[in-house]
Amino acid sequence: MIYLKTREEIELMRESALMVSRTLAIIAREVKPGVEPANLDKLAEEFIRDNGGVPAFKGYGHKSNPFPATLCISINDAVVHGIPTKKPLIEGDIISVDCGVKKNGYYGDHAYTFAVGEIKPELQKLIDVTKESLYLGIEQMVSGNRVGDISFAIQQHAEKNGFGVVRELVGHGLGKNLHEEPEVPNYGKRGDGPKLKEGMVLAIEPMINFGTKNIKQLKDGWTIITADGKPSAHFEHDVAIVDGKPEILSSYAIIEEALASVN
Ligand code: MG
Ligand code: MG
């Protein structure tokens, strides 16, 4: 069942999405060589709780192995769902930071991939293409199109640049639940899948690998890594259909202003 949101609900969701953006902006200021990801996680949790939100990922999953942190921090060959550790970041790493927040009963869930210091040009290209593919997907999120139009646009751009598109993990509907219908794959055919309608809110999140599309999971039960050990990037926005057109509820401007202020 796909839940369509009212304008009022979309405004509440914007608040949750922007709380995630502000959290990621704090992280943007701190990402540098020598920093421990676990400390970034602490900063994020404090900020969210101080502002009346609840970290959405902490405790998520089966009770035998709930996710232990506020942020998913996935470094280099980690695709998504990385657990923040005390192992310091190194110059040249790329780190994907994904954050979920619940506020006023609604979820925000978005992500950004950061460079640690100077990175190789090919890694910058992976980051750029992944972000571009997200925006090309979002452009397709208009009333009357179908989910497959989003998927197709993302896959085309990533593969045209020689990168691998992860199949097993997908974007999703968002609302009173962190994961709602429909699924939003990052690969697919034009005209396939559920029809896009006014009031839909989707978390669109390309996970793009430098090499093979194949992935595996670490024994921690969470971290997803590339099967060939090559790096991966991840960007995610929360997007609503308002007046038939995509309206991005989360904000990279907030994050990129923070990046510009320290670089
Ligand atoms: Mg996410
Ligand atoms: Mg998500």
Coordinates of C-alpha atoms and ligand atoms in Angstrom, one line a residue:
M1 CA 0.0 0.0 0.0
I2 CA 1.4 3.4 -1.0
Y3 CA 0.5 6.2 1.4
L4 CA 0.0 9.5 -0.3
K5 CA 0.7 12.5 2.0
T6 CA -1.2 15.7 2.5
R7 CA 0.5 19.1 2.1
E8 CA 0.5 19.3 6.0
E9 CA 2.3 15.9 6.2
I10 CA 4.8 17.0 3.5
E11 CA 5.7 20.1 5.6
L12 CA 6.3 17.9 8.6
M13 CA 8.4 15.6 6.5
R14 CA 10.4 18.6 5.3
E15 CA 11.2 19.4 8.9
S16 CA 12.5 15.8 9.4
A17 CA 14.5 15.8 6.2
L18 CA 16.1 19.2 7.0
M19 CA 17.1 18.0 10.4
V20 CA 19.0 15.2 8.6
S21 CA 20.6 17.9 6.3
R22 CA 21.7 19.9 9.3
T23 CA 23.1 16.8 10.9
L24 CA 25.1 16.0 7.8
A25 CA 26.3 19.7 7.7
I26 CA 27.8 19.2 11.1
I27 CA 29.5 16.1 9.9
A28 CA 30.7 18.0 6.7
R29 CA 32.6 20.4 9.0
E30 CA 34.4 17.6 10.8
V31 CA 35.3 15.1 8.1
K32 CA 39.1 15.1 7.9
P33 CA 42.1 12.8 8.3
G34 CA 42.5 11.5 11.8
V35 CA 38.9 11.9 12.9
E36 CA 37.2 8.8 14.4
P37 CA 33.9 7.9 12.8
A38 CA 32.5 7.0 16.2
N39 CA 33.0 10.6 17.3
L40 CA 31.1 11.8 14.2
D41 CA 28.3 9.5 15.3
K42 CA 28.3 11.0 18.8
L43 CA 28.0 14.6 17.4
A44 CA 25.1 13.5 15.2
E45 CA 23.1 11.8 18.0
E46 CA 23.6 14.8 20.3
F47 CA 22.4 17.3 17.7
I48 CA 19.3 15.3 16.8
R49 CA 18.3 14.7 20.4
D50 CA 19.0 18.4 21.3
N51 CA 16.6 19.4 18.5
G52 CA 13.7 17.2 19.5
G53 CA 14.4 14.4 17.1
V54 CA 15.1 10.7 17.5
P55 CA 17.8 8.9 15.6
A56 CA 15.9 6.5 13.3
F57 CA 18.7 3.9 12.6
K58 CA 19.8 3.3 16.2
G59 CA 18.1 0.1 17.4
Y60 CA 16.7 -0.6 13.9
G61 CA 16.5 -4.2 12.7
H62 CA 16.0 -7.5 14.4
K63 CA 16.4 -7.4 18.1
S64 CA 19.1 -10.0 18.0
N65 CA 21.4 -7.5 16.1
P66 CA 20.0 -4.0 16.1
F67 CA 21.9 -1.3 14.3
P68 CA 24.1 0.3 17.0
A69 CA 24.5 3.8 15.8
T70 CA 22.9 7.1 14.6
L71 CA 24.8 7.2 11.4
C72 CA 25.7 4.6 8.8
I73 CA 29.3 5.5 7.9
S74 CA 30.5 3.4 4.9
I75 CA 34.1 3.9 4.0
N76 CA 35.7 3.2 0.5
D77 CA 34.6 -0.3 -0.5
A78 CA 31.7 -0.2 2.0
V79 CA 28.5 0.5 0.1
V80 CA 26.0 1.2 2.9
H81 CA 25.1 0.3 6.5
G82 CA 28.7 0.7 7.8
I83 CA 28.9 0.8 11.6
P84 CA 31.0 3.8 12.9
T85 CA 34.2 2.7 14.5
K86 CA 37.2 4.3 16.3
K87 CA 39.5 3.7 13.3
P88 CA 40.6 7.2 12.2
L89 CA 39.8 8.4 8.7
I90 CA 42.7 8.6 6.3
E91 CA 43.6 11.1 3.6
G92 CA 42.1 9.9 0.3
D93 CA 39.2 7.9 1.8
I94 CA 35.7 8.5 0.6
I95 CA 32.9 8.1 3.2
S96 CA 29.2 7.8 2.7
V97 CA 27.2 9.1 5.6
D98 CA 23.5 8.1 5.8
C99 CA 21.3 9.5 8.6
G100 CA 17.7 8.9 9.6
V101 CA 15.6 11.0 12.0
K102 CA 12.1 10.7 13.3
K103 CA 10.3 13.9 14.4
N104 CA 6.6 14.7 14.8
G105 CA 5.9 11.1 13.8
Y106 CA 7.6 11.4 10.4
Y107 CA 10.9 10.2 9.1
G108 CA 13.7 11.9 7.2
D109 CA 16.4 9.7 5.6
H110 CA 19.2 11.0 3.5
A111 CA 22.8 10.6 2.6
Y112 CA 26.0 12.3 1.2
T113 CA 29.4 11.0 0.2
F114 CA 32.3 13.0 1.5
A115 CA 36.0 13.2 0.4
V116 CA 38.6 12.9 3.2
G117 CA 41.2 15.5 2.3
E118 CA 42.6 15.1 -1.3
I119 CA 41.1 12.2 -3.2
K120 CA 42.1 10.6 -6.5
P121 CA 40.3 12.1 -9.6
E122 CA 38.6 8.8 -10.4
L123 CA 37.0 8.8 -6.9
Q124 CA 35.8 12.3 -7.4
K125 CA 34.3 11.2 -10.7
L126 CA 32.5 8.3 -8.9
I127 CA 31.1 10.8 -6.4
D128 CA 30.0 13.3 -9.1
V129 CA 28.3 10.7 -11.3
T130 CA 26.5 9.2 -8.3
K131 CA 25.1 12.6 -7.3
E132 CA 24.2 13.4 -10.9
S133 CA 22.4 10.1 -11.3
L134 CA 20.3 11.0 -8.2
Y135 CA 19.2 14.3 -9.7
L136 CA 18.5 12.7 -13.1
G137 CA 16.3 10.2 -11.2
I138 CA 14.5 13.0 -9.3
E139 CA 13.8 14.8 -12.6
Q140 CA 11.6 11.8 -13.6
M141 CA 9.5 12.0 -10.4
V142 CA 6.5 13.7 -12.0
S143 CA 2.9 12.7 -11.7
G144 CA 2.0 10.1 -14.4
N145 CA 5.5 8.7 -14.8
R146 CA 6.4 5.4 -13.2
V147 CA 9.0 4.3 -10.7
G148 CA 10.9 2.6 -13.6
D149 CA 11.4 6.0 -15.2
I150 CA 13.4 7.1 -12.1
S151 CA 15.3 3.7 -12.0
F152 CA 16.1 3.9 -15.7
A153 CA 17.5 7.4 -15.5
I154 CA 19.8 6.5 -12.6
Q155 CA 21.1 3.3 -14.2
Q156 CA 21.7 4.8 -17.6
H157 CA 23.9 7.6 -16.2
A158 CA 25.9 5.4 -13.9
E159 CA 26.5 2.7 -16.5
K160 CA 27.3 5.2 -19.3
N161 CA 30.2 6.2 -17.1
G162 CA 31.4 2.6 -16.6
F163 CA 30.2 2.1 -13.0
G164 CA 28.2 -0.7 -11.4
V165 CA 24.7 -0.2 -10.1
V166 CA 23.9 -2.2 -6.9
R167 CA 20.8 -4.3 -7.4
E168 CA 20.0 -5.8 -3.9
L169 CA 19.5 -2.5 -2.1
V170 CA 16.9 0.1 -3.3
G171 CA 15.2 3.4 -2.5
H172 CA 11.8 3.4 -0.9
G173 CA 8.7 5.3 0.1
L174 CA 9.0 7.4 3.3
G175 CA 6.5 8.7 5.8
K176 CA 5.3 7.5 9.2
N177 CA 7.6 4.5 8.5
L178 CA 11.2 4.5 7.6
H179 CA 10.6 2.1 4.7
E180 CA 7.3 2.2 2.9
E181 CA 6.1 1.1 -0.5
P182 CA 7.0 1.4 -3.3
E183 CA 10.5 0.1 -3.7
V184 CA 12.6 2.4 -5.9
P185 CA 15.4 0.4 -7.6
N186 CA 18.4 2.1 -9.1
Y187 CA 18.0 0.0 -12.2
G188 CA 15.0 -0.7 -14.4
K189 CA 13.0 -0.1 -17.5
R190 CA 11.1 3.0 -18.6
G191 CA 7.4 2.7 -18.0
D192 CA 7.7 -0.1 -15.4
G193 CA 6.5 -0.2 -11.9
P194 CA 3.9 1.8 -9.9
K195 CA 2.6 5.0 -11.2
L196 CA 3.8 8.2 -9.6
K197 CA 1.1 10.4 -8.0
E198 CA 0.6 13.7 -6.2
G199 CA 1.6 13.3 -2.5
M200 CA 4.1 10.5 -3.0
V201 CA 7.2 10.8 -0.9
L202 CA 10.2 8.8 -2.0
A203 CA 13.8 8.3 -0.6
I204 CA 15.7 8.0 -3.8
E205 CA 19.2 6.6 -3.2
P206 CA 21.6 5.5 -5.9
M207 CA 24.4 3.2 -4.6
I208 CA 27.0 3.2 -7.3
N209 CA 30.2 1.1 -7.4
F210 CA 33.5 1.9 -9.1
G211 CA 33.7 -1.7 -10.4
T212 CA 31.3 -4.7 -10.2
K213 CA 27.7 -4.2 -9.2
N214 CA 28.0 -7.2 -6.9
I215 CA 28.1 -6.9 -3.1
K216 CA 28.5 -8.9 0.0
Q217 CA 27.7 -8.5 3.7
L218 CA 30.3 -8.5 6.5
K219 CA 30.0 -10.8 9.5
D220 CA 28.7 -7.9 11.6
G221 CA 25.4 -8.5 9.9
W222 CA 25.2 -4.9 8.6
T223 CA 28.1 -3.6 6.6
I224 CA 27.6 -4.1 2.8
I225 CA 30.8 -4.1 0.8
T226 CA 31.6 -4.4 -2.9
A227 CA 32.5 -7.9 -4.0
D228 CA 35.7 -6.7 -5.8
G229 CA 36.9 -4.4 -3.0
K230 CA 36.6 -1.3 -5.2
P231 CA 35.0 1.9 -3.8
S232 CA 31.4 2.8 -3.8
A233 CA 29.4 6.1 -3.4
H234 CA 25.9 6.8 -2.1
F235 CA 23.6 9.8 -2.3
E236 CA 20.0 10.0 -1.0
H237 CA 17.3 12.7 -1.1
D238 CA 13.8 12.8 0.2
V239 CA 11.5 13.9 -2.5
A240 CA 7.7 14.7 -2.6
I241 CA 5.4 15.2 -5.6
V242 CA 3.8 18.6 -5.2
D243 CA 1.7 20.1 -8.0
G244 CA 2.8 17.2 -10.1
K245 CA 6.5 18.0 -9.9
P246 CA 9.4 16.8 -7.7
E247 CA 10.1 18.8 -4.6
I248 CA 13.3 17.9 -2.8
L249 CA 12.6 18.1 1.0
S250 CA 16.2 17.5 2.1
S251 CA 19.0 20.0 1.2
Y252 CA 22.5 19.6 -0.1
A253 CA 22.9 23.4 -0.1
I254 CA 23.1 23.2 3.7
I255 CA 25.7 20.5 3.6
E256 CA 27.7 22.1 0.8
E257 CA 27.8 25.5 2.5
A258 CA 29.3 23.8 5.5
L259 CA 31.9 22.1 3.3
A260 CA 32.8 25.4 1.6
S261 CA 33.2 27.1 5.0
V262 CA 36.0 24.7 6.0
N263 CA 37.7 24.2 2.7
Ligands
MG1 MG 19.4 6.4 4.1
MG2 MG 16.9 5.2 2.6

